Amino acid sequence: MVLHRRIAFAPLGVLAAGLVAPIWAGTIGVSALTQVCLGPEGPGRICEVRSSAAGPARASTGYTAGETVTSGAGESSFELEAMGEAVFGGLRGFSALTVAGGQPDFTQIGWRTLLRMEDALVIDAPGLTGTAGTLVLQLEIEGSGTGTGTAAPPPLTVSFLDWYVGPATTSPAFGRIDLNGKSALASVSGAPIPFVYGGPPVDILLTTIVLAGAFCDGPHCVSWSASVETDAFNTVRVTGIEAYDETGAAVRDFAIAAGSGSLYSGSGITAVPEPAPFWLAAAALAATVLQRARRDKRE
């Protein structure tokens, strides 16, 4: 059964960034949330979180409900559905919305699932301890989108996936994959992550936004309707990790200790059920590097 709730079409004075920040505050872990935004861009836009979850190793969230918005021209109704799951090395999200009886002053709605993974890494390699290096994570992204609408001219529907992987930051430079009426399978490279071999931990971030939106603006937008779906539940996942030395040459024999306890290798990330203490992971890394150095001397 679809639940219904009624909200007033009035500014809340809370922007998306203000809602997201308290849920993940730069700590090691994963998080997922769903968020609806009503109205055009600007200070009067409503943005509200509908569901959220966070954890050290796994987070999942979902939301299904019907809602009614009261504006000057009357009532507009819409239905929202979303699912999201985040684990180390993989993010999955789905967002779908249906607008029915949209009023002329109910012009824009965006419905999105936001997923995030943060970790702290120590990277080392034989003979490179203390020198500068760069880490690059490779992603595979798969998704699809559909959108239809009724009005004359019809409403604009949008379906896309934003992604970022690289150094942890509060203002990631997202890449975007347009999924409106299409399917996509893409391999992308993340932003370079500078670090020092064997040095202090470096913070990394993997995040994605799965959005379904609809726009109708003008006197023709009387009782307008739209249906949009963005499906990226086949996952945004890390499929490769590359390390380079200070000259830009590829380093093959590197090892990574992760604060999450996850296993990082050239072929990606393997999550573990619960994060191990960071000092245990760092000790394991030091032992691995020492063993490889001794092996190299014997050879």
PDB file of C-alpha atoms in Angstrom:
ATOM      1  CA  MET A   1       0.000   0.000   0.000  1.00  0.00           C
ATOM      2  CA  VAL A   2       1.307   3.453  -0.923  1.00  0.00           C
ATOM      3  CA  LEU A   3       1.361   5.899   1.960  1.00  0.00           C
ATOM      4  CA  HIS A   4       0.394   9.522   1.421  1.00  0.00           C
ATOM      5  CA  ARG A   5       1.652  12.623   3.139  1.00  0.00           C
ATOM      6  CA  ARG A   6       0.859  16.297   2.572  1.00  0.00           C
ATOM      7  CA  ILE A   7       3.442  19.093   2.570  1.00  0.00           C
ATOM      8  CA  ALA A   8       3.111  22.842   2.023  1.00  0.00           C
ATOM      9  CA  PHE A   9       4.760  24.377  -1.016  1.00  0.00           C
ATOM     10  CA  ALA A  10       6.803  26.961   0.888  1.00  0.00           C
ATOM     11  CA  PRO A  11      10.537  27.596   1.334  1.00  0.00           C
ATOM     12  CA  LEU A  12      12.243  25.683   4.126  1.00  0.00           C
ATOM     13  CA  GLY A  13      15.520  27.572   3.930  1.00  0.00           C
ATOM     14  CA  VAL A  14      17.458  24.283   3.938  1.00  0.00           C
ATOM     15  CA  LEU A  15      19.591  23.381   0.942  1.00  0.00           C
ATOM     16  CA  ALA A  16      20.707  19.934  -0.100  1.00  0.00           C
ATOM     17  CA  ALA A  17      24.253  20.302   1.223  1.00  0.00           C
ATOM     18  CA  GLY A  18      22.983  21.175   4.674  1.00  0.00           C
ATOM     19  CA  LEU A  19      20.910  18.019   4.788  1.00  0.00           C
ATOM     20  CA  VAL A  20      23.587  15.675   3.520  1.00  0.00           C
ATOM     21  CA  ALA A  21      26.543  16.834   5.579  1.00  0.00           C
ATOM     22  CA  PRO A  22      25.430  15.615   9.041  1.00  0.00           C
ATOM     23  CA  ILE A  23      24.865  12.069   7.751  1.00  0.00           C
ATOM     24  CA  TRP A  24      28.426  11.524   6.618  1.00  0.00           C
ATOM     25  CA  ALA A  25      30.937  13.762   8.303  1.00  0.00           C
ATOM     26  CA  GLY A  26      34.215  12.610   6.786  1.00  0.00           C
ATOM     27  CA  THR A  27      34.503   9.380   8.769  1.00  0.00           C
ATOM     28  CA  ILE A  28      35.326   5.910   7.471  1.00  0.00           C
ATOM     29  CA  GLY A  29      32.106   4.189   6.462  1.00  0.00           C
ATOM     30  CA  VAL A  30      29.230   4.132   3.994  1.00  0.00           C
ATOM     31  CA  SER A  31      25.899   5.926   3.819  1.00  0.00           C
ATOM     32  CA  ALA A  32      22.737   6.147   1.721  1.00  0.00           C
ATOM     33  CA  LEU A  33      19.821   8.553   1.631  1.00  0.00           C
ATOM     34  CA  THR A  34      16.838   9.584  -0.474  1.00  0.00           C
ATOM     35  CA  GLN A  35      15.952  13.231  -1.021  1.00  0.00           C
ATOM     36  CA  VAL A  36      13.182  15.129  -2.824  1.00  0.00           C
ATOM     37  CA  CYS A  37      13.543  18.729  -4.069  1.00  0.00           C
ATOM     38  CA  LEU A  38      10.536  20.807  -5.187  1.00  0.00           C
ATOM     39  CA  GLY A  39      10.494  24.063  -7.131  1.00  0.00           C
ATOM     40  CA  PRO A  40      13.089  25.877  -9.258  1.00  0.00           C
ATOM     41  CA  GLU A  41      16.694  26.362  -8.198  1.00  0.00           C
ATOM     42  CA  GLY A  42      17.088  29.128  -5.658  1.00  0.00           C
ATOM     43  CA  PRO A  43      16.527  30.023  -2.004  1.00  0.00           C
ATOM     44  CA  GLY A  44      12.817  29.142  -2.155  1.00  0.00           C
ATOM     45  CA  ARG A  45      13.388  25.544  -3.190  1.00  0.00           C
ATOM     46  CA  ILE A  46      12.242  22.782  -0.850  1.00  0.00           C
ATOM     47  CA  CYS A  47      14.743  19.951  -0.280  1.00  0.00           C
ATOM     48  CA  GLU A  48      13.878  17.256   2.236  1.00  0.00           C
ATOM     49  CA  VAL A  49      15.431  13.918   3.163  1.00  0.00           C
ATOM     50  CA  ARG A  50      12.935  11.061   3.108  1.00  0.00           C
ATOM     51  CA  SER A  51      15.121   8.184   4.358  1.00  0.00           C
ATOM     52  CA  SER A  52      18.753   7.660   5.350  1.00  0.00           C
ATOM     53  CA  ALA A  53      21.168   5.092   6.733  1.00  0.00           C
ATOM     54  CA  ALA A  54      24.859   4.948   7.595  1.00  0.00           C
ATOM     55  CA  GLY A  55      27.217   2.290   8.895  1.00  0.00           C
ATOM     56  CA  PRO A  56      30.833   1.130   9.131  1.00  0.00           C
ATOM     57  CA  ALA A  57      30.530  -1.468   6.343  1.00  0.00           C
ATOM     58  CA  ARG A  58      27.041  -1.498   4.792  1.00  0.00           C
ATOM     59  CA  ALA A  59      24.119   0.931   4.502  1.00  0.00           C
ATOM     60  CA  SER A  60      20.801   0.480   2.725  1.00  0.00           C
ATOM     61  CA  THR A  61      17.709   2.645   2.470  1.00  0.00           C
ATOM     62  CA  GLY A  62      14.398   2.689   0.658  1.00  0.00           C
ATOM     63  CA  TYR A  63      11.295   4.812   0.367  1.00  0.00           C
ATOM     64  CA  THR A  64       7.886   4.406  -1.282  1.00  0.00           C
ATOM     65  CA  ALA A  65       5.088   6.916  -0.718  1.00  0.00           C
ATOM     66  CA  GLY A  66       2.544   9.180  -2.334  1.00  0.00           C
ATOM     67  CA  GLU A  67       2.652  12.877  -1.489  1.00  0.00           C
ATOM     68  CA  THR A  68       0.522  15.961  -2.088  1.00  0.00           C
ATOM     69  CA  VAL A  69       1.871  19.492  -2.453  1.00  0.00           C
ATOM     70  CA  THR A  70      -0.362  22.501  -1.835  1.00  0.00           C
ATOM     71  CA  SER A  71       0.462  25.598  -3.897  1.00  0.00           C
ATOM     72  CA  GLY A  72      -1.354  28.751  -4.912  1.00  0.00           C
ATOM     73  CA  ALA A  73      -3.028  27.048  -7.872  1.00  0.00           C
ATOM     74  CA  GLY A  74      -4.210  24.000  -5.934  1.00  0.00           C
ATOM     75  CA  GLU A  75      -2.884  20.543  -5.144  1.00  0.00           C
ATOM     76  CA  SER A  76      -0.302  18.535  -7.082  1.00  0.00           C
ATOM     77  CA  SER A  77       0.260  14.874  -6.288  1.00  0.00           C
ATOM     78  CA  PHE A  78       3.223  12.620  -6.944  1.00  0.00           C
ATOM     79  CA  GLU A  79       4.564   9.222  -5.981  1.00  0.00           C
ATOM     80  CA  LEU A  80       8.154   8.440  -5.037  1.00  0.00           C
ATOM     81  CA  GLU A  81      10.053   5.171  -5.005  1.00  0.00           C
ATOM     82  CA  ALA A  82      13.734   4.655  -4.300  1.00  0.00           C
ATOM     83  CA  MET A  83      16.257   2.088  -3.124  1.00  0.00           C
ATOM     84  CA  GLY A  84      19.909   2.501  -2.290  1.00  0.00           C
ATOM     85  CA  GLU A  85      22.736   0.323  -0.994  1.00  0.00           C
ATOM     86  CA  ALA A  86      26.351   1.197  -0.256  1.00  0.00           C
ATOM     87  CA  VAL A  87      29.215  -1.152   0.599  1.00  0.00           C
ATOM     88  CA  PHE A  88      32.947  -0.741   0.211  1.00  0.00           C
ATOM     89  CA  GLY A  89      33.732  -0.890  -3.492  1.00  0.00           C
ATOM     90  CA  GLY A  90      30.143  -0.730  -4.754  1.00  0.00           C
ATOM     91  CA  LEU A  91      27.135   1.623  -4.763  1.00  0.00           C
ATOM     92  CA  ARG A  92      23.657   0.772  -6.074  1.00  0.00           C
ATOM     93  CA  GLY A  93      20.729   3.139  -6.496  1.00  0.00           C
ATOM     94  CA  PHE A  94      17.254   3.398  -8.010  1.00  0.00           C
ATOM     95  CA  SER A  95      14.967   6.459  -8.211  1.00  0.00           C
ATOM     96  CA  ALA A  96      11.482   6.687  -9.739  1.00  0.00           C
ATOM     97  CA  LEU A  97       8.772   9.339  -9.591  1.00  0.00           C
ATOM     98  CA  THR A  98       5.298   9.845 -11.031  1.00  0.00           C
ATOM     99  CA  VAL A  99       3.562  13.225 -11.148  1.00  0.00           C
ATOM    100  CA  ALA A 100      -0.238  13.379 -11.555  1.00  0.00           C
ATOM    101  CA  GLY A 101      -2.355  16.524 -11.691  1.00  0.00           C
ATOM    102  CA  GLY A 102       0.575  18.926 -11.575  1.00  0.00           C
ATOM    103  CA  GLN A 103      -0.473  22.585 -11.229  1.00  0.00           C
ATOM    104  CA  PRO A 104       1.004  25.440 -13.321  1.00  0.00           C
ATOM    105  CA  ASP A 105       3.013  26.758 -10.351  1.00  0.00           C
ATOM    106  CA  PHE A 106       4.311  23.276  -9.474  1.00  0.00           C
ATOM    107  CA  THR A 107       7.089  23.450 -12.054  1.00  0.00           C
ATOM    108  CA  GLN A 108       9.967  21.222 -10.975  1.00  0.00           C
ATOM    109  CA  ILE A 109      10.556  18.095  -8.945  1.00  0.00           C
ATOM    110  CA  GLY A 110      13.778  16.168  -8.458  1.00  0.00           C
ATOM    111  CA  TRP A 111      13.985  12.815  -6.659  1.00  0.00           C
ATOM    112  CA  ARG A 112      17.382  11.329  -5.939  1.00  0.00           C
ATOM    113  CA  THR A 113      19.229   8.590  -4.152  1.00  0.00           C
ATOM    114  CA  LEU A 114      22.634   9.646  -2.781  1.00  0.00           C
ATOM    115  CA  LEU A 115      25.259   7.036  -1.915  1.00  0.00           C
ATOM    116  CA  ARG A 116      28.711   7.486  -0.436  1.00  0.00           C
ATOM    117  CA  MET A 117      31.780   5.509   0.644  1.00  0.00           C
ATOM    118  CA  GLU A 118      34.772   6.930   2.524  1.00  0.00           C
ATOM    119  CA  ASP A 119      37.980   5.189   3.525  1.00  0.00           C
ATOM    120  CA  ALA A 120      41.528   5.944   4.703  1.00  0.00           C
ATOM    121  CA  LEU A 121      44.420   4.194   2.950  1.00  0.00           C
ATOM    122  CA  VAL A 122      48.113   3.631   3.552  1.00  0.00           C
ATOM    123  CA  ILE A 123      49.908   2.664   0.332  1.00  0.00           C
ATOM    124  CA  ASP A 124      53.436   1.270   0.176  1.00  0.00           C
ATOM    125  CA  ALA A 125      55.740  -0.520  -2.243  1.00  0.00           C
ATOM    126  CA  PRO A 126      59.271  -1.974  -2.000  1.00  0.00           C
ATOM    127  CA  GLY A 127      61.955   0.698  -2.406  1.00  0.00           C
ATOM    128  CA  LEU A 128      59.464   3.608  -2.534  1.00  0.00           C
ATOM    129  CA  THR A 129      58.773   4.281   1.157  1.00  0.00           C
ATOM    130  CA  GLY A 130      58.851   8.008   1.860  1.00  0.00           C
ATOM    131  CA  THR A 131      58.457   9.072  -1.789  1.00  0.00           C
ATOM    132  CA  ALA A 132      55.456  10.726  -3.438  1.00  0.00           C
ATOM    133  CA  GLY A 133      52.941   8.741  -5.424  1.00  0.00           C
ATOM    134  CA  THR A 134      49.509   8.891  -7.049  1.00  0.00           C
ATOM    135  CA  LEU A 135      46.586   6.478  -6.837  1.00  0.00           C
ATOM    136  CA  VAL A 136      43.790   6.232  -9.437  1.00  0.00           C
ATOM    137  CA  LEU A 137      40.627   4.155  -9.008  1.00  0.00           C
ATOM    138  CA  GLN A 138      38.745   2.783 -12.012  1.00  0.00           C
ATOM    139  CA  LEU A 139      34.952   2.500 -12.036  1.00  0.00           C
ATOM    140  CA  GLU A 140      32.405   0.550 -14.035  1.00  0.00           C
ATOM    141  CA  ILE A 141      28.980   2.208 -14.165  1.00  0.00           C
ATOM    142  CA  GLU A 142      25.830   0.593 -15.505  1.00  0.00           C
ATOM    143  CA  GLY A 143      22.360   2.113 -15.620  1.00  0.00           C
ATOM    144  CA  SER A 144      19.246   2.950 -17.619  1.00  0.00           C
ATOM    145  CA  GLY A 145      16.461   5.512 -17.614  1.00  0.00           C
ATOM    146  CA  THR A 146      12.976   6.147 -18.975  1.00  0.00           C
ATOM    147  CA  GLY A 147      10.753   9.200 -19.020  1.00  0.00           C
ATOM    148  CA  THR A 148       7.320  10.198 -20.376  1.00  0.00           C
ATOM    149  CA  GLY A 149       4.966  13.131 -19.829  1.00  0.00           C
ATOM    150  CA  THR A 150       1.626  14.617 -20.877  1.00  0.00           C
ATOM    151  CA  ALA A 151       0.973  18.290 -21.648  1.00  0.00           C
ATOM    152  CA  ALA A 152       1.279  20.411 -24.783  1.00  0.00           C
ATOM    153  CA  PRO A 153       4.229  20.734 -25.110  1.00  0.00           C
ATOM    154  CA  PRO A 154       5.095  17.767 -22.871  1.00  0.00           C
ATOM    155  CA  PRO A 155       7.075  18.173 -19.629  1.00  0.00           C
ATOM    156  CA  LEU A 156      10.810  17.709 -19.714  1.00  0.00           C
ATOM    157  CA  THR A 157      12.014  14.577 -17.939  1.00  0.00           C
ATOM    158  CA  VAL A 158      15.601  14.015 -16.820  1.00  0.00           C
ATOM    159  CA  SER A 159      17.351  10.831 -15.805  1.00  0.00           C
ATOM    160  CA  PHE A 160      21.040  10.801 -14.969  1.00  0.00           C
ATOM    161  CA  LEU A 161      23.758   9.470 -12.678  1.00  0.00           C
ATOM    162  CA  ASP A 162      26.448  11.706 -11.189  1.00  0.00           C
ATOM    163  CA  TRP A 163      29.631  10.060  -9.940  1.00  0.00           C
ATOM    164  CA  TYR A 164      32.907  10.939  -8.247  1.00  0.00           C
ATOM    165  CA  VAL A 165      35.867   8.945  -6.989  1.00  0.00           C
ATOM    166  CA  GLY A 166      39.070  10.528  -5.765  1.00  0.00           C
ATOM    167  CA  PRO A 167      40.464  12.443  -2.785  1.00  0.00           C
ATOM    168  CA  ALA A 168      37.905  13.015  -0.024  1.00  0.00           C
ATOM    169  CA  THR A 169      36.360  16.469  -0.402  1.00  0.00           C
ATOM    170  CA  THR A 170      33.231  18.344   0.606  1.00  0.00           C
ATOM    171  CA  SER A 171      32.839  19.650  -2.983  1.00  0.00           C
ATOM    172  CA  PRO A 172      33.400  16.738  -5.383  1.00  0.00           C
ATOM    173  CA  ALA A 173      33.658  17.532  -9.108  1.00  0.00           C
ATOM    174  CA  PHE A 174      31.013  15.130 -10.381  1.00  0.00           C
ATOM    175  CA  GLY A 175      31.029  13.457 -13.752  1.00  0.00           C
ATOM    176  CA  ARG A 176      27.605  12.850 -15.313  1.00  0.00           C
ATOM    177  CA  ILE A 177      26.119  10.024 -17.363  1.00  0.00           C
ATOM    178  CA  ASP A 178      22.859  10.854 -19.153  1.00  0.00           C
ATOM    179  CA  LEU A 179      20.424   7.932 -18.906  1.00  0.00           C
ATOM    180  CA  ASN A 180      17.289   9.618 -20.252  1.00  0.00           C
ATOM    181  CA  GLY A 181      15.619   7.042 -22.489  1.00  0.00           C
ATOM    182  CA  LYS A 182      18.763   4.943 -22.807  1.00  0.00           C
ATOM    183  CA  SER A 183      21.026   2.366 -21.215  1.00  0.00           C
ATOM    184  CA  ALA A 184      24.704   2.890 -20.543  1.00  0.00           C
ATOM    185  CA  LEU A 185      27.729   0.834 -19.530  1.00  0.00           C
ATOM    186  CA  ALA A 186      30.783   2.999 -18.946  1.00  0.00           C
ATOM    187  CA  SER A 187      34.311   2.591 -17.623  1.00  0.00           C
ATOM    188  CA  VAL A 188      35.736   5.762 -16.096  1.00  0.00           C
ATOM    189  CA  SER A 189      38.859   6.856 -14.221  1.00  0.00           C
ATOM    190  CA  GLY A 190      38.700   8.784 -10.966  1.00  0.00           C
ATOM    191  CA  ALA A 191      40.545  11.904  -9.923  1.00  0.00           C
ATOM    192  CA  PRO A 192      44.241  11.349  -9.025  1.00  0.00           C
ATOM    193  CA  ILE A 193      44.807  10.806  -5.299  1.00  0.00           C
ATOM    194  CA  PRO A 194      48.221  12.093  -4.107  1.00  0.00           C
ATOM    195  CA  PHE A 195      49.926  10.257  -1.246  1.00  0.00           C
ATOM    196  CA  VAL A 196      53.319   9.338   0.224  1.00  0.00           C
ATOM    197  CA  TYR A 197      54.390   5.678   0.069  1.00  0.00           C
ATOM    198  CA  GLY A 198      54.338   4.281   3.593  1.00  0.00           C
ATOM    199  CA  GLY A 199      53.210   7.692   4.818  1.00  0.00           C
ATOM    200  CA  PRO A 200      50.154   8.901   6.718  1.00  0.00           C
ATOM    201  CA  PRO A 201      46.689   7.659   5.686  1.00  0.00           C
ATOM    202  CA  VAL A 202      45.072   9.371   2.711  1.00  0.00           C
ATOM    203  CA  ASP A 203      41.294   9.832   2.669  1.00  0.00           C
ATOM    204  CA  ILE A 204      39.358   8.713  -0.413  1.00  0.00           C
ATOM    205  CA  LEU A 205      35.746   9.188  -1.479  1.00  0.00           C
ATOM    206  CA  LEU A 206      33.413   7.300  -3.819  1.00  0.00           C
ATOM    207  CA  THR A 207      29.956   8.844  -4.234  1.00  0.00           C
ATOM    208  CA  THR A 208      27.070   8.822  -6.692  1.00  0.00           C
ATOM    209  CA  ILE A 209      23.696  10.527  -7.159  1.00  0.00           C
ATOM    210  CA  VAL A 210      20.912   8.688  -8.999  1.00  0.00           C
ATOM    211  CA  LEU A 211      18.321  11.273 -10.078  1.00  0.00           C
ATOM    212  CA  ALA A 212      14.892  11.253 -11.705  1.00  0.00           C
ATOM    213  CA  GLY A 213      13.348  14.652 -12.407  1.00  0.00           C
ATOM    214  CA  ALA A 214      10.449  16.345 -14.200  1.00  0.00           C
ATOM    215  CA  PHE A 215       9.932  19.974 -15.293  1.00  0.00           C
ATOM    216  CA  CYS A 216       6.875  21.745 -16.690  1.00  0.00           C
ATOM    217  CA  ASP A 217       6.798  25.530 -16.848  1.00  0.00           C
ATOM    218  CA  GLY A 218       4.189  27.710 -18.546  1.00  0.00           C
ATOM    219  CA  PRO A 219       0.442  28.315 -18.830  1.00  0.00           C
ATOM    220  CA  HIS A 220      -0.023  25.012 -20.677  1.00  0.00           C
ATOM    221  CA  CYS A 221       1.072  23.077 -17.566  1.00  0.00           C
ATOM    222  CA  VAL A 222      -2.442  22.446 -16.274  1.00  0.00           C
ATOM    223  CA  SER A 223      -2.938  19.040 -14.641  1.00  0.00           C
ATOM    224  CA  TRP A 224       0.344  17.900 -16.174  1.00  0.00           C
ATOM    225  CA  SER A 225       1.760  14.453 -15.523  1.00  0.00           C
ATOM    226  CA  ALA A 226       5.107  12.722 -15.911  1.00  0.00           C
ATOM    227  CA  SER A 227       6.740   9.409 -15.117  1.00  0.00           C
ATOM    228  CA  VAL A 228      10.521   9.046 -14.742  1.00  0.00           C
ATOM    229  CA  GLU A 229      12.730   6.152 -13.665  1.00  0.00           C
ATOM    230  CA  THR A 230      16.506   5.981 -13.221  1.00  0.00           C
ATOM    231  CA  ASP A 231      17.890   2.522 -12.549  1.00  0.00           C
ATOM    232  CA  ALA A 232      21.526   2.152 -11.502  1.00  0.00           C
ATOM    233  CA  PHE A 233      20.940  -0.853  -9.283  1.00  0.00           C
ATOM    234  CA  ASN A 234      23.343  -2.953 -11.347  1.00  0.00           C
ATOM    235  CA  THR A 235      25.990  -1.013  -9.461  1.00  0.00           C
ATOM    236  CA  VAL A 236      28.713   1.600  -9.593  1.00  0.00           C
ATOM    237  CA  ARG A 237      31.742  -0.440  -8.615  1.00  0.00           C
ATOM    238  CA  VAL A 238      35.512  -0.142  -8.352  1.00  0.00           C
ATOM    239  CA  THR A 239      37.045  -2.492 -10.929  1.00  0.00           C
ATOM    240  CA  GLY A 240      40.700  -1.488 -10.786  1.00  0.00           C
ATOM    241  CA  ILE A 241      43.330   0.446  -8.832  1.00  0.00           C
ATOM    242  CA  GLU A 242      46.490   1.918 -10.325  1.00  0.00           C
ATOM    243  CA  ALA A 243      49.495   3.296  -8.443  1.00  0.00           C
ATOM    244  CA  TYR A 244      52.238   5.549  -9.850  1.00  0.00           C
ATOM    245  CA  ASP A 245      55.551   6.856  -8.534  1.00  0.00           C
ATOM    246  CA  GLU A 246      56.640  10.489  -8.444  1.00  0.00           C
ATOM    247  CA  THR A 247      57.817  10.326 -12.079  1.00  0.00           C
ATOM    248  CA  GLY A 248      54.440   9.051 -13.278  1.00  0.00           C
ATOM    249  CA  ALA A 249      55.664   5.496 -13.904  1.00  0.00           C
ATOM    250  CA  ALA A 250      53.259   2.692 -13.044  1.00  0.00           C
ATOM    251  CA  VAL A 251      54.025   0.723  -9.872  1.00  0.00           C
ATOM    252  CA  ARG A 252      52.951  -2.906 -10.067  1.00  0.00           C
ATOM    253  CA  ASP A 253      54.044  -4.314  -6.705  1.00  0.00           C
ATOM    254  CA  PHE A 254      52.101  -2.076  -4.313  1.00  0.00           C
ATOM    255  CA  ALA A 255      50.107  -2.937  -1.204  1.00  0.00           C
ATOM    256  CA  ILE A 256      47.241  -1.052   0.467  1.00  0.00           C
ATOM    257  CA  ALA A 257      46.029  -1.092   4.071  1.00  0.00           C
ATOM    258  CA  ALA A 258      42.509   0.286   4.511  1.00  0.00           C
ATOM    259  CA  GLY A 259      40.972   1.766   7.630  1.00  0.00           C
ATOM    260  CA  SER A 260      37.734  -0.029   6.762  1.00  0.00           C
ATOM    261  CA  GLY A 261      39.479  -3.393   6.751  1.00  0.00           C
ATOM    262  CA  SER A 262      38.461  -3.905   3.116  1.00  0.00           C
ATOM    263  CA  LEU A 263      40.904  -5.580   0.750  1.00  0.00           C
ATOM    264  CA  TYR A 264      42.296  -3.313  -1.983  1.00  0.00           C
ATOM    265  CA  SER A 265      44.182  -4.703  -4.984  1.00  0.00           C
ATOM    266  CA  GLY A 266      44.808  -3.957  -8.633  1.00  0.00           C
ATOM    267  CA  SER A 267      41.479  -5.569  -9.503  1.00  0.00           C
ATOM    268  CA  GLY A 268      39.340  -3.468  -7.135  1.00  0.00           C
ATOM    269  CA  ILE A 269      37.962  -3.626  -3.598  1.00  0.00           C
ATOM    270  CA  THR A 270      36.666  -6.617  -1.668  1.00  0.00           C
ATOM    271  CA  ALA A 271      34.559  -5.625   1.314  1.00  0.00           C
ATOM    272  CA  VAL A 272      34.801  -7.485   4.607  1.00  0.00           C
ATOM    273  CA  PRO A 273      31.815  -7.995   6.944  1.00  0.00           C
ATOM    274  CA  GLU A 274      33.119  -5.708   9.685  1.00  0.00           C
ATOM    275  CA  PRO A 275      35.990  -3.196   9.539  1.00  0.00           C
ATOM    276  CA  ALA A 276      39.225  -4.337  11.196  1.00  0.00           C
ATOM    277  CA  PRO A 277      41.145  -1.960  13.456  1.00  0.00           C
ATOM    278  CA  PHE A 278      43.324   0.299  11.346  1.00  0.00           C
ATOM    279  CA  TRP A 279      46.515  -0.515  13.224  1.00  0.00           C
ATOM    280  CA  LEU A 280      46.067  -4.206  12.390  1.00  0.00           C
ATOM    281  CA  ALA A 281      45.666  -3.385   8.702  1.00  0.00           C
ATOM    282  CA  ALA A 282      48.728  -1.122   8.763  1.00  0.00           C
ATOM    283  CA  ALA A 283      50.790  -3.804  10.505  1.00  0.00           C
ATOM    284  CA  ALA A 284      49.757  -6.321   7.868  1.00  0.00           C
ATOM    285  CA  LEU A 285      50.796  -3.883   5.147  1.00  0.00           C
ATOM    286  CA  ALA A 286      54.230  -3.341   6.694  1.00  0.00           C
ATOM    287  CA  ALA A 287      54.748  -7.105   6.943  1.00  0.00           C
ATOM    288  CA  THR A 288      53.730  -7.583   3.307  1.00  0.00           C
ATOM    289  CA  VAL A 289      56.087  -4.862   2.048  1.00  0.00           C
ATOM    290  CA  LEU A 290      58.984  -6.233   4.147  1.00  0.00           C
ATOM    291  CA  GLN A 291      58.369  -9.754   2.851  1.00  0.00           C
ATOM    292  CA  ARG A 292      58.366  -8.535  -0.749  1.00  0.00           C
ATOM    293  CA  ALA A 293      61.569  -6.543  -0.198  1.00  0.00           C
ATOM    294  CA  ARG A 294      63.336  -9.641   1.200  1.00  0.00           C
ATOM    295  CA  ARG A 295      62.083 -11.724  -1.706  1.00  0.00           C
ATOM    296  CA  ASP A 296      63.416  -9.147  -4.194  1.00  0.00           C
ATOM    297  CA  LYS A 297      66.855  -9.251  -2.533  1.00  0.00           C
ATOM    298  CA  ARG A 298      66.993 -13.036  -2.793  1.00  0.00           C
ATOM    299  CA  GLU A 299      66.055 -12.848  -6.455  1.00  0.00           C
TER     300      GLU A 299
END
